[in-house]
Amino acid sequence: MDKPAIEGGSPVRDTKLFYGHQYIDEADIRAVTKVLRSDFLTCGPEITRLEERLCALTGAKHSVAVSNGTAALHMAAMAAGVGPGDEVITTPITFAASANCALYCGARPVFADIDAQTYNIDPASVAEKISDATRAVVAVDFTGQAARLDELLSLCHEKGIVLIEDAAHSIGTLYKGRPVGSVADLTTFSFHPVKTVTGGEGGAVLTNNDGLYTKLKLFHTHGITREPDLLERPSHGGWYYEQIALGMNYRMTDMQAALLCSQLDKLERFRSRRKAIVKKYDEAFAQIPEISVQKEIPESDTTRHLYILRIRPERLSIDRKQFFDAMACENICCNVHYIPVYWHPYYERLGYRRGLCPRAEKLYDEIMSLPLYYSMTDEDVEDVIRAVRRICEYYRKG
């Protein structure tokens, strides 16, 4: 039996393979350099161009580019009218920002459990958690797979609740043939470097609702407007503006927007390569009984940001931490997405306790994220598969 590196064998590769990495080419560099030589570094034409590109890509009526994905979630919650005394339902298997956006508005996050097969938020659990105080649901497209948006929309609209789709993972994903970004009441994107397309940082909020769009435009620029229809007093002249709401400085720079426009030119390539890697992983891991992989609903044509491997403790003599460490010894750097949000010390100090979402907590104990990004070679993919297979064979029970 092939001995894993953690037990004294040679690693499957000599160099480290990281779980995520951006891809930047000469076209990206030229796009940013062009802005650096232009008149506008921020509040310029590249912002408008990016917003128009995002609308064309997704079919959404409106798009607002912002500084990062967390800003996008905060703005979406503000536009949804979330405030003190309200509740916002979300999943615990997500980055903390999906819940923190409620806290930023003075509201209380409420955690619904996940579907044990897809790992996305379970609409049945959401229905159980809805109360008279529920103002919004933040449904996360975990790993890039779309949540059950039709069920969630029906549930939310029946109760007069706003559905915010946290699509930080899912640009390029289609739901029933429709691009993510045009389905929910509000959709947020993140453009962090490990995402499918990147601006270094950056985010966006998309909506089809004119009223929500007006709020988003205000909230991302201090609540300040020059729009004649929104001014509350007579203008003093061409320089005049008014602050008519309390907003933030959540603007994106033109350098980021230019990089993102260039990255969007490659989205179909990125999408195709990620899907090819996922296919190779799925085919290989289906033959290994010590592990399982995330199931996909037929409604979602998924562009995956993350690939989740789930160990089966009843079939292995090691736990997830030991498996994770064994992969590192093979020079395969994995990650874990995510620690349940309410397990964090800050949330414990707010009164949240373990046991709220049993399926989510069990999932956390058994998962890790494998390398998945555009520039991985076929040899890189095979190295990951070899490492997983070697560890499973060596530590197989019985």
XYZ file of C-alpha atoms in Angstrom, residues 3-309:
307
model
C 2.412 5.181 2.246
C 1.298 8.841 2.590
C 3.943 11.470 3.218
C 2.654 12.033 6.762
C 3.700 8.435 7.542
C 7.143 8.686 5.967
C 6.429 8.330 2.260
C 7.444 10.783 -0.435
C 4.851 13.497 -1.197
C 2.899 13.259 -4.434
C 4.470 16.556 -5.571
C 7.573 18.587 -4.747
C 5.969 22.047 -4.741
C 2.970 23.348 -2.832
C -0.368 23.572 -4.591
C -2.628 26.184 -3.004
C -6.396 25.863 -2.731
C -7.100 29.048 -4.695
C -5.239 31.558 -6.853
C -6.044 34.473 -9.138
C -5.224 34.458 -12.849
C -3.865 37.734 -14.229
C -2.751 38.099 -17.863
C -1.287 40.893 -19.965
C -4.748 42.125 -20.974
C -5.562 42.665 -17.290
C -2.318 44.553 -16.737
C -2.914 46.748 -19.796
C -6.450 47.548 -18.604
C -5.211 48.758 -15.217
C -2.241 50.624 -16.692
C -4.557 52.473 -19.066
C -6.568 53.769 -16.108
C -3.404 54.824 -14.257
C -2.535 56.998 -17.272
C -6.064 58.441 -17.495
C -7.786 61.378 -15.820
C -9.923 59.259 -13.490
C -8.712 56.862 -10.807
C -12.117 56.737 -9.128
C -15.687 57.864 -9.881
C -14.836 57.596 -13.576
C -16.074 55.865 -16.722
C -14.742 52.395 -15.862
C -17.286 52.142 -13.029
C -20.156 52.769 -15.428
C -18.680 50.310 -17.922
C -18.415 47.583 -15.259
C -21.970 48.148 -14.030
C -23.271 47.920 -17.589
C -21.245 44.732 -18.159
C -22.682 43.120 -15.027
C -26.236 43.957 -16.121
C -25.590 42.544 -19.596
C -24.038 39.395 -18.112
C -26.799 38.677 -15.606
C -29.908 40.234 -17.103
C -30.372 42.402 -14.013
C -31.848 45.850 -14.589
C -29.494 47.678 -12.201
C -25.985 47.171 -10.839
C -23.959 49.152 -8.296
C -20.216 48.469 -8.060
C -18.813 48.689 -4.525
C -15.564 48.271 -2.615
C -15.954 44.624 -1.550
C -18.451 41.823 -0.997
C -19.053 42.757 2.632
C -19.983 46.296 1.597
C -22.364 44.781 -0.961
C -24.120 42.739 1.731
C -24.346 45.716 4.097
C -25.840 47.885 1.357
C -28.302 45.175 0.369
C -29.483 44.845 3.964
C -29.846 48.624 4.265
C -31.766 48.834 0.993
C -34.047 46.022 2.212
C -34.965 48.190 5.190
C -33.268 46.030 7.808
C -33.014 47.870 11.115
C -33.122 47.566 14.902
C -35.614 44.957 16.119
C -35.589 43.070 12.807
C -34.360 39.552 12.145
C -32.401 38.307 9.119
C -32.294 34.573 8.389
C -29.139 33.085 6.885
C -27.008 29.944 6.866
C -24.210 29.220 9.353
C -22.054 27.626 6.619
C -20.767 30.859 5.158
C -18.253 33.604 5.727
C -19.269 35.761 8.692
C -20.222 38.740 6.478
C -23.456 37.009 5.425
C -24.675 37.322 9.012
C -22.717 40.410 10.041
C -24.665 42.538 7.555
C -27.679 42.161 9.850
C -25.663 43.242 12.888
C -24.377 46.314 11.026
C -28.009 47.410 10.714
C -28.864 46.730 14.359
C -30.800 43.561 13.515
C -30.431 40.000 14.790
C -29.127 37.155 12.609
C -31.158 33.938 12.783
C -29.546 30.744 11.516
C -31.416 28.161 9.450
C -29.953 24.703 8.914
C -28.571 23.370 5.645
C -29.620 20.639 3.252
C -27.387 17.674 4.146
C -26.743 16.827 0.480
C -26.296 20.217 -1.228
C -24.917 22.111 1.820
C -27.041 25.134 0.874
C -29.650 26.683 3.153
C -32.732 24.478 3.536
C -35.978 26.307 2.632
C -37.893 24.122 5.111
C -35.613 25.281 7.921
C -36.009 28.891 6.763
C -39.799 28.504 6.968
C -39.482 27.264 10.548
C -37.370 30.274 11.550
C -39.565 33.007 10.070
C -41.197 35.267 12.643
C -43.080 38.562 12.622
C -39.675 40.260 13.008
C -38.127 38.697 9.881
C -37.195 41.405 7.393
C -34.889 39.540 5.006
C -33.364 36.181 4.121
C -29.724 36.024 3.009
C -29.388 32.841 0.927
C -25.783 31.922 0.162
C -24.878 30.121 -3.072
C -22.348 27.991 -1.223
C -19.406 26.877 -3.426
C -21.170 28.464 -6.449
C -24.234 26.229 -6.520
C -27.429 28.290 -6.592
C -29.693 27.976 -3.584
C -33.275 26.806 -4.149
C -34.226 30.278 -5.293
C -37.779 29.597 -6.480
C -38.767 28.050 -3.160
C -37.095 30.821 -1.213
C -38.629 33.578 -3.338
C -42.092 32.076 -2.982
C -41.663 31.779 0.773
C -40.271 35.293 1.171
C -42.796 37.069 -1.031
C -45.692 35.290 0.662
C -44.490 36.778 3.954
C -43.441 40.180 2.620
C -39.741 39.416 3.171
C -36.842 40.516 0.940
C -34.640 37.769 -0.526
C -30.967 38.717 -0.705
C -28.882 36.235 -2.682
C -25.285 36.175 -1.464
C -23.695 35.177 -4.767
C -20.106 35.795 -3.671
C -19.277 32.290 -4.951
C -21.543 32.039 -7.961
C -20.847 34.533 -10.739
C -21.294 32.559 -13.962
C -23.808 30.130 -12.441
C -27.210 29.706 -14.089
C -30.429 28.943 -12.207
C -33.055 27.345 -14.466
C -31.187 28.891 -17.394
C -31.150 32.385 -15.875
C -27.833 33.909 -14.793
C -27.400 34.429 -11.070
C -27.902 38.141 -10.458
C -31.310 38.506 -12.043
C -33.412 36.177 -9.869
C -33.495 37.383 -6.242
C -34.742 40.765 -5.019
C -31.119 41.747 -4.391
C -27.971 39.853 -5.392
C -24.465 40.531 -4.086
C -21.144 39.588 -5.681
C -17.597 39.489 -4.316
C -14.449 39.885 -6.414
C -11.781 38.768 -3.937
C -8.689 37.189 -5.607
C -9.757 33.577 -4.993
C -13.131 34.126 -6.653
C -13.816 33.222 -10.303
C -13.119 36.809 -11.435
C -11.260 39.387 -9.372
C -10.719 43.102 -9.041
C -8.140 42.590 -6.276
C -11.104 43.406 -4.068
C -14.515 44.699 -5.008
C -18.162 43.754 -5.025
C -21.489 44.634 -6.580
C -25.201 44.666 -5.768
C -27.743 43.891 -8.488
C -31.499 44.352 -8.535
C -34.454 44.678 -10.890
C -36.271 47.011 -8.486
C -36.045 50.750 -9.230
C -36.713 51.780 -5.623
C -34.042 49.484 -4.213
C -31.588 50.759 -6.821
C -32.147 54.380 -5.751
C -31.348 53.410 -2.154
C -28.234 51.477 -3.193
C -26.868 54.437 -5.143
C -27.340 56.665 -2.120
C -25.957 54.296 0.480
C -22.667 53.656 -1.325
C -21.800 57.374 -1.560
C -22.463 58.726 1.939
C -26.187 59.207 1.259
C -25.199 62.158 -0.957
C -26.923 62.962 -4.251
C -26.783 65.472 -7.076
C -29.896 64.059 -8.750
C -32.366 66.931 -9.300
C -35.388 64.702 -8.576
C -33.978 63.750 -5.157
C -32.826 67.177 -3.934
C -34.953 68.503 -1.083
C -33.988 72.178 -1.453
C -33.322 74.553 -4.361
C -29.922 74.096 -5.982
C -27.233 76.737 -5.315
C -25.523 76.011 -8.652
C -23.703 73.367 -10.660
C -21.594 72.303 -7.665
C -24.571 71.650 -5.405
C -25.271 68.336 -3.663
C -27.193 67.209 -0.592
C -26.848 64.440 1.956
C -30.375 63.088 2.255
C -29.596 59.790 3.998
C -26.841 58.228 6.100
C -24.622 56.153 3.847
C -21.074 54.880 3.593
C -18.075 55.411 1.355
C -18.309 52.052 -0.409
C -17.096 53.192 -3.825
C -14.948 51.041 -6.087
C -11.912 52.514 -7.876
C -11.604 52.695 -11.651
C -8.485 50.500 -11.473
C -10.536 47.717 -9.908
C -13.376 48.209 -12.381
C -11.007 48.063 -15.355
C -9.424 44.862 -14.043
C -12.864 43.342 -13.559
C -14.011 44.253 -17.068
C -10.916 42.519 -18.417
C -11.540 39.510 -16.178
C -15.153 39.286 -17.356
C -13.827 38.929 -20.908
C -12.399 35.592 -19.699
C -15.372 34.441 -17.626
C -16.451 31.757 -20.078
C -12.905 30.362 -20.143
C -12.753 30.437 -16.353
C -16.160 28.797 -16.109
C -15.283 26.054 -18.588
C -11.993 25.161 -16.895
C -13.518 25.061 -13.418
C -16.292 22.780 -14.654
C -13.721 20.476 -16.279
C -11.752 20.191 -13.024
C -14.934 19.502 -11.052
C -15.853 16.762 -13.530
C -12.446 15.081 -13.071
C -12.775 15.277 -9.290
C -16.333 13.939 -9.291
C -15.447 10.982 -11.514
C -12.398 10.054 -9.437
C -13.954 10.486 -6.014
C -17.077 8.519 -6.921
C -14.792 5.462 -6.852
C -13.504 6.123 -3.303
C -15.997 4.954 -0.630
C -14.218 6.742 2.226
C -15.334 10.166 0.978
C -18.371 11.870 -0.503
C -18.932 15.042 -2.499
C -21.512 17.804 -2.647
C -24.695 16.992 -4.550
C -26.033 19.455 -7.112
C -29.657 20.326 -7.761
C -30.702 20.021 -11.439
C -31.833 23.657 -11.487
C -28.251 24.911 -10.977
C -25.740 24.946 -13.825
C -22.899 25.688 -11.457
C -19.642 27.539 -11.877
C -17.859 26.350 -8.746
C -15.742 28.657 -6.637
C -14.981 25.862 -4.140
C -14.771 22.092 -4.328
C -15.769 20.441 -1.063
C -14.529 16.997 -0.080
